[in-house]
Coordinates of C-alpha atoms and ligand atoms in Angstrom, one line a residue:
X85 CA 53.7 -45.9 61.1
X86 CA 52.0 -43.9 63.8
X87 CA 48.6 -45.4 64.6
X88 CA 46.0 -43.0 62.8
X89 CA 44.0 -41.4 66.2
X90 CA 41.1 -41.7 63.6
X91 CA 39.3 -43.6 60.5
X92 CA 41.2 -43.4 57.4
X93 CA 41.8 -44.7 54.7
X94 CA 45.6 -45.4 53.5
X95 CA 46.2 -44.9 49.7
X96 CA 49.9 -46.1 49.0
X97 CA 51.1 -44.7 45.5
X98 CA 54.2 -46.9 45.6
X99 CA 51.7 -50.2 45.6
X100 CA 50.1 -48.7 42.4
X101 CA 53.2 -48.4 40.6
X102 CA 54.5 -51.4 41.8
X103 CA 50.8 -53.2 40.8
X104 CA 51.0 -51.2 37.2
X105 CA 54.5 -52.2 36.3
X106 CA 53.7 -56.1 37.3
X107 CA 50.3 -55.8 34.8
X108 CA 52.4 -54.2 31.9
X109 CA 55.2 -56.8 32.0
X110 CA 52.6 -59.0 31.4
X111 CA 51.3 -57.7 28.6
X112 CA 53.1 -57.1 25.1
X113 CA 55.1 -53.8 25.1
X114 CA 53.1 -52.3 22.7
X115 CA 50.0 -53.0 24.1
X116 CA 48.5 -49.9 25.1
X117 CA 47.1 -49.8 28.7
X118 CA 44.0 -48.6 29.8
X119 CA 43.6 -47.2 33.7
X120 CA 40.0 -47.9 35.1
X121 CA 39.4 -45.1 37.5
X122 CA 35.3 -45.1 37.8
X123 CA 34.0 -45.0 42.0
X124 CA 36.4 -42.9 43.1
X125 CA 39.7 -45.3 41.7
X126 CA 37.9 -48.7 43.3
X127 CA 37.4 -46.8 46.5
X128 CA 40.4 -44.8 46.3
X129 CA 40.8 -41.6 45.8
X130 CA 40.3 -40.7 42.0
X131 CA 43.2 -38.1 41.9
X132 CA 45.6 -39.0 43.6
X133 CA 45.2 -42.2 41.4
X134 CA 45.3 -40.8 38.5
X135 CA 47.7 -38.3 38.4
X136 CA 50.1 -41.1 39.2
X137 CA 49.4 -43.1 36.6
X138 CA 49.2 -40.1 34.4
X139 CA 52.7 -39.5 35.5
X140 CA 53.2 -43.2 35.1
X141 CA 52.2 -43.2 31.1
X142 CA 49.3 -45.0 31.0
X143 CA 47.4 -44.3 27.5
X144 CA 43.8 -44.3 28.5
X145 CA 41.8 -43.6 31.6
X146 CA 38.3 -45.4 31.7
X147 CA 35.2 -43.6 34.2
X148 CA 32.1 -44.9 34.2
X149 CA 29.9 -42.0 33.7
X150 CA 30.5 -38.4 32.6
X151 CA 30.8 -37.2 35.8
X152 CA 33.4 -39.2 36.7
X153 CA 34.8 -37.8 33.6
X154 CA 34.1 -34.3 34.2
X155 CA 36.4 -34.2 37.7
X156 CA 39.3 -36.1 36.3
X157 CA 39.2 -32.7 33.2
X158 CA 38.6 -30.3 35.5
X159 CA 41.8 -31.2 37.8
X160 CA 44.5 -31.3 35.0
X161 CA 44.1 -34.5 33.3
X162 CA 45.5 -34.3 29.9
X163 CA 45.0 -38.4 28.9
X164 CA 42.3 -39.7 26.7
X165 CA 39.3 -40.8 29.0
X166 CA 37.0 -43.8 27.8
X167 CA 33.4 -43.2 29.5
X168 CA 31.8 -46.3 29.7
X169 CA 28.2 -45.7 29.9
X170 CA 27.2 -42.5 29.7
X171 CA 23.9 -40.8 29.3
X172 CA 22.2 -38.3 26.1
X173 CA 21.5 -35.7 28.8
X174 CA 25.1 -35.7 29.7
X175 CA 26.5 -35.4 25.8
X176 CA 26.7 -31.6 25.6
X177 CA 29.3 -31.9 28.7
X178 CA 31.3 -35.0 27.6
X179 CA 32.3 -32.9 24.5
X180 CA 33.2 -29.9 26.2
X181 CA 35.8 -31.8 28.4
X182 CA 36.7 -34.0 25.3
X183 CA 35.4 -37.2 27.2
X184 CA 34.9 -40.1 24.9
X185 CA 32.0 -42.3 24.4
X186 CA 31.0 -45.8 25.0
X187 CA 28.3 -45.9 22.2
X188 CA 26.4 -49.2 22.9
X189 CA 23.1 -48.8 20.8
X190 CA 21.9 -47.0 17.7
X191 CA 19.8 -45.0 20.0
X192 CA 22.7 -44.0 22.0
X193 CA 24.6 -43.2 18.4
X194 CA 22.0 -41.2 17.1
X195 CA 21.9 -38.9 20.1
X196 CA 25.2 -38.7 20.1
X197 CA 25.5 -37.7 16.7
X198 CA 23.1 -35.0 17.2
X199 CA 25.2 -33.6 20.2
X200 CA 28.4 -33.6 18.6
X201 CA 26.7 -31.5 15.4
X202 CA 25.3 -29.5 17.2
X203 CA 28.7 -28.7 19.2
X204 CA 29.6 -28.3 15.7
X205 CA 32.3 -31.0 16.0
X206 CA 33.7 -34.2 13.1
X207 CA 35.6 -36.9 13.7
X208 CA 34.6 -36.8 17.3
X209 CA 36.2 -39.7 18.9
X210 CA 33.8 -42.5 19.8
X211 CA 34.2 -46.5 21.2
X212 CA 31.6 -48.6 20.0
X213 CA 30.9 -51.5 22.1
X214 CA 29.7 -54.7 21.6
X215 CA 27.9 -57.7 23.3
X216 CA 29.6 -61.0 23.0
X217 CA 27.5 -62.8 26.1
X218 CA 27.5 -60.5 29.2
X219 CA 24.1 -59.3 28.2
X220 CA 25.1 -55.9 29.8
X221 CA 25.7 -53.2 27.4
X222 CA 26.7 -53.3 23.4
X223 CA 25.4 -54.0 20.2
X224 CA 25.2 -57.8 18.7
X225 CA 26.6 -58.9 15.7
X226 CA 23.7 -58.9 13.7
X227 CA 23.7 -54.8 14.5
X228 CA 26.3 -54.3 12.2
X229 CA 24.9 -53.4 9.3
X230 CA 22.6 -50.6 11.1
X231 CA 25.4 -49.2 12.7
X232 CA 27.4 -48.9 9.5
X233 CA 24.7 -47.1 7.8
X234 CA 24.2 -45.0 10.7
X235 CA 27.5 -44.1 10.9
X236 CA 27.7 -43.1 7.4
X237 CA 25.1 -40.6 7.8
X238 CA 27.3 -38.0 9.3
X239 CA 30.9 -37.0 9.6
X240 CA 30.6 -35.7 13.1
X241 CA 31.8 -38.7 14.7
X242 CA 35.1 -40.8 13.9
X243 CA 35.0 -44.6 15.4
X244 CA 38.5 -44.8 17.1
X245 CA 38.0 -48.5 18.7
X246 CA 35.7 -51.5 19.2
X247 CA 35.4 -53.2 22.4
X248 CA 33.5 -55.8 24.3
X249 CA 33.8 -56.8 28.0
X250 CA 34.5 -61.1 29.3
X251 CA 31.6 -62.5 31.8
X252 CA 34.3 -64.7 32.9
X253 CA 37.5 -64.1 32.9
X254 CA 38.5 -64.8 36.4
X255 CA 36.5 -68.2 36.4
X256 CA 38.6 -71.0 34.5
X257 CA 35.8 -73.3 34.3
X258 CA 34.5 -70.9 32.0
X259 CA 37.1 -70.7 29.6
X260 CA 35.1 -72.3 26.9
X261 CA 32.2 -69.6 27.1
X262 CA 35.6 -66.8 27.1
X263 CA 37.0 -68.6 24.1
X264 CA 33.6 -68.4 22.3
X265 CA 33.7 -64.3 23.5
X266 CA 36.8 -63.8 22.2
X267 CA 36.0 -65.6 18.2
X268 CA 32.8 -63.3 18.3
X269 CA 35.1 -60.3 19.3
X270 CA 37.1 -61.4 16.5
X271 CA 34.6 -61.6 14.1
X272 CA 32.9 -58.5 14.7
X273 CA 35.3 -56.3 14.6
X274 CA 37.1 -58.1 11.1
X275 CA 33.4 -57.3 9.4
X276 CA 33.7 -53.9 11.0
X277 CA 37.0 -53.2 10.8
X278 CA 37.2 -53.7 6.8
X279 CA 33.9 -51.3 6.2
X280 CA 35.0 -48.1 9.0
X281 CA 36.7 -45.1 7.0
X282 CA 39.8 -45.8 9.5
X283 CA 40.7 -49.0 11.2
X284 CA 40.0 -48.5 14.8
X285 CA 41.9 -50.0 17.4
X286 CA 41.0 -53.1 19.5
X287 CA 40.2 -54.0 23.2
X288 CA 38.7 -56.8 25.2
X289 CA 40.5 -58.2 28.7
X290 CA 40.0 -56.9 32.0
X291 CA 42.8 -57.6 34.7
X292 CA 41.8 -61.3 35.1
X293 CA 41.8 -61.5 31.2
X294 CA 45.1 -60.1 31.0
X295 CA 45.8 -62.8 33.6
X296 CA 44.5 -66.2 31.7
X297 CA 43.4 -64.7 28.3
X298 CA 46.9 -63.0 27.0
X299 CA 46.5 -64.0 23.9
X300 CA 43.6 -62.0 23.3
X301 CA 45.4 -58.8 24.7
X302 CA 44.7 -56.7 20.7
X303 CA 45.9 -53.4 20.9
X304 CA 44.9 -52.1 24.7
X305 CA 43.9 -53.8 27.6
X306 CA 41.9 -52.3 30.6
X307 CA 42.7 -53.0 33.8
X308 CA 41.1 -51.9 37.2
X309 CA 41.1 -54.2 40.3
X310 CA 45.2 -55.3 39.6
X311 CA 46.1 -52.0 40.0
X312 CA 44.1 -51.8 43.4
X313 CA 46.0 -55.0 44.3
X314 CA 43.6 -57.7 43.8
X315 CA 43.3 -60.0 40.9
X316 CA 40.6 -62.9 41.6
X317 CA 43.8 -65.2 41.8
X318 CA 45.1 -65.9 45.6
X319 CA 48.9 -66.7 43.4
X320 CA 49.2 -63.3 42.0
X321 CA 47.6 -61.2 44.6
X322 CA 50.6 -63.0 46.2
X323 CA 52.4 -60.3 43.7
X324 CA 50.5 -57.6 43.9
X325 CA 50.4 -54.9 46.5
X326 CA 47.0 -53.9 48.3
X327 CA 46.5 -49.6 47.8
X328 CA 44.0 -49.0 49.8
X329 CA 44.6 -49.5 54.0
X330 CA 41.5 -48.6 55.8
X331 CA 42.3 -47.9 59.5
X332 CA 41.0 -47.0 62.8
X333 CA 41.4 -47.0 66.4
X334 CA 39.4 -48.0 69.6
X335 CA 37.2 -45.7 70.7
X336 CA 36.0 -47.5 73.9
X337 CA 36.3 -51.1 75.7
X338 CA 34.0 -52.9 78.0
X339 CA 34.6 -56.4 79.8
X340 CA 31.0 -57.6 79.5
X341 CA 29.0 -61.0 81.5
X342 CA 27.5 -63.7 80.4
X343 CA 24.0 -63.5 79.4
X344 CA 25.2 -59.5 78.2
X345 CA 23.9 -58.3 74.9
X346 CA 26.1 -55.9 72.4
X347 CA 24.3 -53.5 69.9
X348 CA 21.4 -52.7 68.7
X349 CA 18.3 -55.2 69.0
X350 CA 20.7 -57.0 70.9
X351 CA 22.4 -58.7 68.3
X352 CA 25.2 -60.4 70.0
X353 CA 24.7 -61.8 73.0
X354 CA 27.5 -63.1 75.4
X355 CA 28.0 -66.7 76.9
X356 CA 30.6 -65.8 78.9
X357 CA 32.9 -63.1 80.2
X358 CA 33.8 -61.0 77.4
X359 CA 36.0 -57.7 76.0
X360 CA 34.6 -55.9 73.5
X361 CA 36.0 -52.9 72.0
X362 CA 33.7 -49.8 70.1
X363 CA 35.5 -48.7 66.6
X364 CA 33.9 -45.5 64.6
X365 CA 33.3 -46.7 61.8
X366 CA 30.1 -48.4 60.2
X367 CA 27.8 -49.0 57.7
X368 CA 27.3 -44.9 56.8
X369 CA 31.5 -45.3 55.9
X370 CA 30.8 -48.0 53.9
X371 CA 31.3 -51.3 56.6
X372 CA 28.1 -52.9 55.8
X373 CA 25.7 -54.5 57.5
X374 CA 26.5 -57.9 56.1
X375 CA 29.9 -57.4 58.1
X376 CA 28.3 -57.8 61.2
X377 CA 27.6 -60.9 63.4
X378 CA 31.4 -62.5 63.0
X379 CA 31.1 -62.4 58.9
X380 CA 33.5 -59.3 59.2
X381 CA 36.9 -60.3 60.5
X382 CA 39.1 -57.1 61.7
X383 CA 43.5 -57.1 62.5
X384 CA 44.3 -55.9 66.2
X385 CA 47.7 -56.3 67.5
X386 CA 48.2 -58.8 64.1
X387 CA 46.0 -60.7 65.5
X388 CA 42.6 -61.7 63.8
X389 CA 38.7 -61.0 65.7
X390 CA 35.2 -60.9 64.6
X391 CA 32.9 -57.9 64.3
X392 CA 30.1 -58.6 66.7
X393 CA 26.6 -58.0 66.6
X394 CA 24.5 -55.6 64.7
X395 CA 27.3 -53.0 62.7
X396 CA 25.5 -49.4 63.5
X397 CA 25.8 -46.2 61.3
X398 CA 29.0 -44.9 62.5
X399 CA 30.0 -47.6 64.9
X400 CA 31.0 -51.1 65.5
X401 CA 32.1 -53.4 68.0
X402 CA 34.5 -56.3 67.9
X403 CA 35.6 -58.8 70.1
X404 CA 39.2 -58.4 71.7
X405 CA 39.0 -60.9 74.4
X406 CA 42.5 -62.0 75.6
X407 CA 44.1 -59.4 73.5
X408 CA 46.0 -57.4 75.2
X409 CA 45.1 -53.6 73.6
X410 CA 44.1 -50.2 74.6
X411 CA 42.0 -47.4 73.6
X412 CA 43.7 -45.4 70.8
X413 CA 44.8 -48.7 69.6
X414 CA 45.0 -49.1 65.7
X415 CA 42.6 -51.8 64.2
X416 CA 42.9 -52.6 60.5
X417 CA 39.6 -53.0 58.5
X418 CA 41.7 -54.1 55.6
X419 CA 44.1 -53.7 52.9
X420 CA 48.1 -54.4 53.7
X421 CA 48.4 -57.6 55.7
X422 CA 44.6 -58.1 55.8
X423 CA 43.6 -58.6 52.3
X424 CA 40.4 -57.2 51.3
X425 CA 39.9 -60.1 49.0
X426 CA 39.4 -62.4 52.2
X427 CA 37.7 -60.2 54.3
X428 CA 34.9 -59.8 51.4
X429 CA 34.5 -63.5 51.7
X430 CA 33.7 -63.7 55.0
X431 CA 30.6 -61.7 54.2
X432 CA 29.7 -63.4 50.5
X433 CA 31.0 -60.9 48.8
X434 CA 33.7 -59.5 46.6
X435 CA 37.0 -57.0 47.0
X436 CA 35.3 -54.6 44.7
X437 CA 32.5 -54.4 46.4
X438 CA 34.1 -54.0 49.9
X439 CA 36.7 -51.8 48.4
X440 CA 34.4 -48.9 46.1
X441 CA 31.7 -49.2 49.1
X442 CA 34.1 -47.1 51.4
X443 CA 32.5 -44.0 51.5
X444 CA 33.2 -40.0 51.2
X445 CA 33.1 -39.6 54.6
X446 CA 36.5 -41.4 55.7
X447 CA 39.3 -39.8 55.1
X448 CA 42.4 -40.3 52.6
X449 CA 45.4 -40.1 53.4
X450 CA 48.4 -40.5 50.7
X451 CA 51.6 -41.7 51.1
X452 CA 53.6 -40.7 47.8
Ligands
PLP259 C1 35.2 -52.1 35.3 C2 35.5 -52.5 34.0 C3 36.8 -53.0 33.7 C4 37.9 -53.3 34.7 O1 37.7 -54.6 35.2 P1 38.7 -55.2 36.4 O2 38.2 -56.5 36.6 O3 38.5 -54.3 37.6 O4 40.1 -55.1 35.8 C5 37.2 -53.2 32.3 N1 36.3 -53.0 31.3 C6 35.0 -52.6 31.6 C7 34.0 -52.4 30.5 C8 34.6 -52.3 32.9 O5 33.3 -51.9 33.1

């Protein structure tokens, strides 16, 4: 591959396929399979994303929020989309792209009812979700009976599924608290299943769930960072393929002396003769500030460096000494052979963080 003269971001649509086919073998084949799209596809690039795994069959797209929703519509998606936690304001546009709702609270169900009347709809399509311990979004299981009777006081909306969302899926010394999430899943939605006009379908694991909690798989899974190729498991992201490759080049290098500072408020300061090269990219592009002073690690010549100093808004500098590179050179932020996963680390963080930070400003690029 040509070095990219610029910053971009790499999005490979033969990892996502290759990362989507490994998720489904490891589910049941009639497991349905839920896409999570929301940010931008992790950082991504939403369509490019999506259309592939449109093409791909998947049975369900999940955005967080209507407008999410509203972009995938208005660019040809056809498959059901899940939105996860939208807002009253946004109802009367939800329905008019046939978006589906996470309803979470009666609030959120009344208004919703309310919108879809007065778009003069029934049966709309509607996801109830519940809380079984994240303490995020969804109603208990002492809600039930309000929700029934709420339900029951119109026919504009039709529940088509219950779901709830693990704490903890990724973390095995937490499998007892998952096991307790999954029997309260379970016994929720038998109460709720047996008194709903039509038995709605079922749905619970995230990729790491669909990773150590199979068993709890119901009728659809929803996956989003294993497509992305990550997996909060350092064996399968072994497997998987990284999408996104975020890319640039040296702009500039400088052989600095000791006691010769780099960046802003001086921030690194050298002990002894250094290179250092100047990258565009930074913080405004979604390289954060926590990056900087040697938590952010950067690939030159397949070899590994530090970012030094304080990063800047559209710059950063790195350390190259003894490496044996040139402006125009490509340097690899992170994604194929310099996993996003590690490089989060270095800085305390996690890959999706790192990965849905990278902002609108950097370019994609596709490879089909
Ligand atoms: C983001 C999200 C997912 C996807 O989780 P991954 O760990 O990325 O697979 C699934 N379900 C809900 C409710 C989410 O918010």
């Amino acid at each position: 591959m040509a070095d990219p003269q610029e910053t971009v971001l790499e999005i490979d649509l033969q990892a996502l396929e290759h990362n989507y086919r490994y998720l489904r073998a490891r589910i049941h084949p009639k497991t349905n399979f839920l896409a999570v799209v929301k940010a931008f596809a992790y950082g991504s690039d939403t369509l490019a994303i999506a259309r592939k795994l449109e093409t791909l069959g998947v049975d369900y797209f999940a955005v967080a929020y209507t407008r999410e929703g509203v972009v995938l519509r208005d660019h040809g998606i056809k498959t059901p989309i899940l939105v996860l936690h939208p807002q009253p304001v946004n109802f009367p546009q939800l329905i008019a792209r046939c978006l589906e709702p996470s309803i979470y609270s009666i609030g959120i169900l009344k208004a919703f009812q309310k919108a879809a009347q007065a778009a003069g709809q029934t049966d709309y399509p509607v996801h109830l979700k519940f809380n079984t311990g994240l303490n995020r979004l969804g109603f208990r299981e002492n809600d039930i009976e309000r929700v029934i009777r709420q339900c029951e006081e119109s026919n504009s909306i039709k529940v088509l599924s219950l779901f709830s969302h693990l704490a903890a899926s990724d973390d095995l010394h937490e499998s007892q608290f998952t096991k307790a999430q999954i029997e309260s899943f379970s016994a929720i939605t038998k109460a709720l299943s047996e008194r709903l006009p039509h038995k709605p379908f079922l749905h619970l694991l995230n990729t790491s769930g669909v990773l150590n909690f199979p068993e709890a798989q119901y009728d659809m899974v929803r996956c989003g960072i294993g497509l992305y190729g990550y997996s909060n498991n350092p064996n399968v992201d072994a497997e998987l393929k990284p999408v996104a490759t975020l890319k640039t080049v040296i702009s500039q290098i400088h052989e600095i002396g000791p006691g010769e500072s780099v960046g802003y408020n001086r921030g690194y300061k050298a002990l002894d003769k250094r290179t250092i090269a100047t990258l565009p990219i930074g913080h405004a592009d979604g390289i954060g500030r926590i990056y900087g002073n040697a938590s952010g690690i950067v690939k030159v010549k397949g070899r590994q460096v530090p970012i030094i100093g304080n990063v800047c808004m559209d710059m950063l500098m790195i350390d190259i000494t003894g490496i044996s590179c040139n402006e125009g050179d490509e340097v690899i932020l992170f994604g194929k052979g310099h996993s996003a996963e590690e490089v989060a680390a270095g800085a305390k963080t996690i890959s999706y963080e790192l990965l849905t930070g990278i902002s609108q400003r950097v370019q994609r690029n596709i490879l089909s």
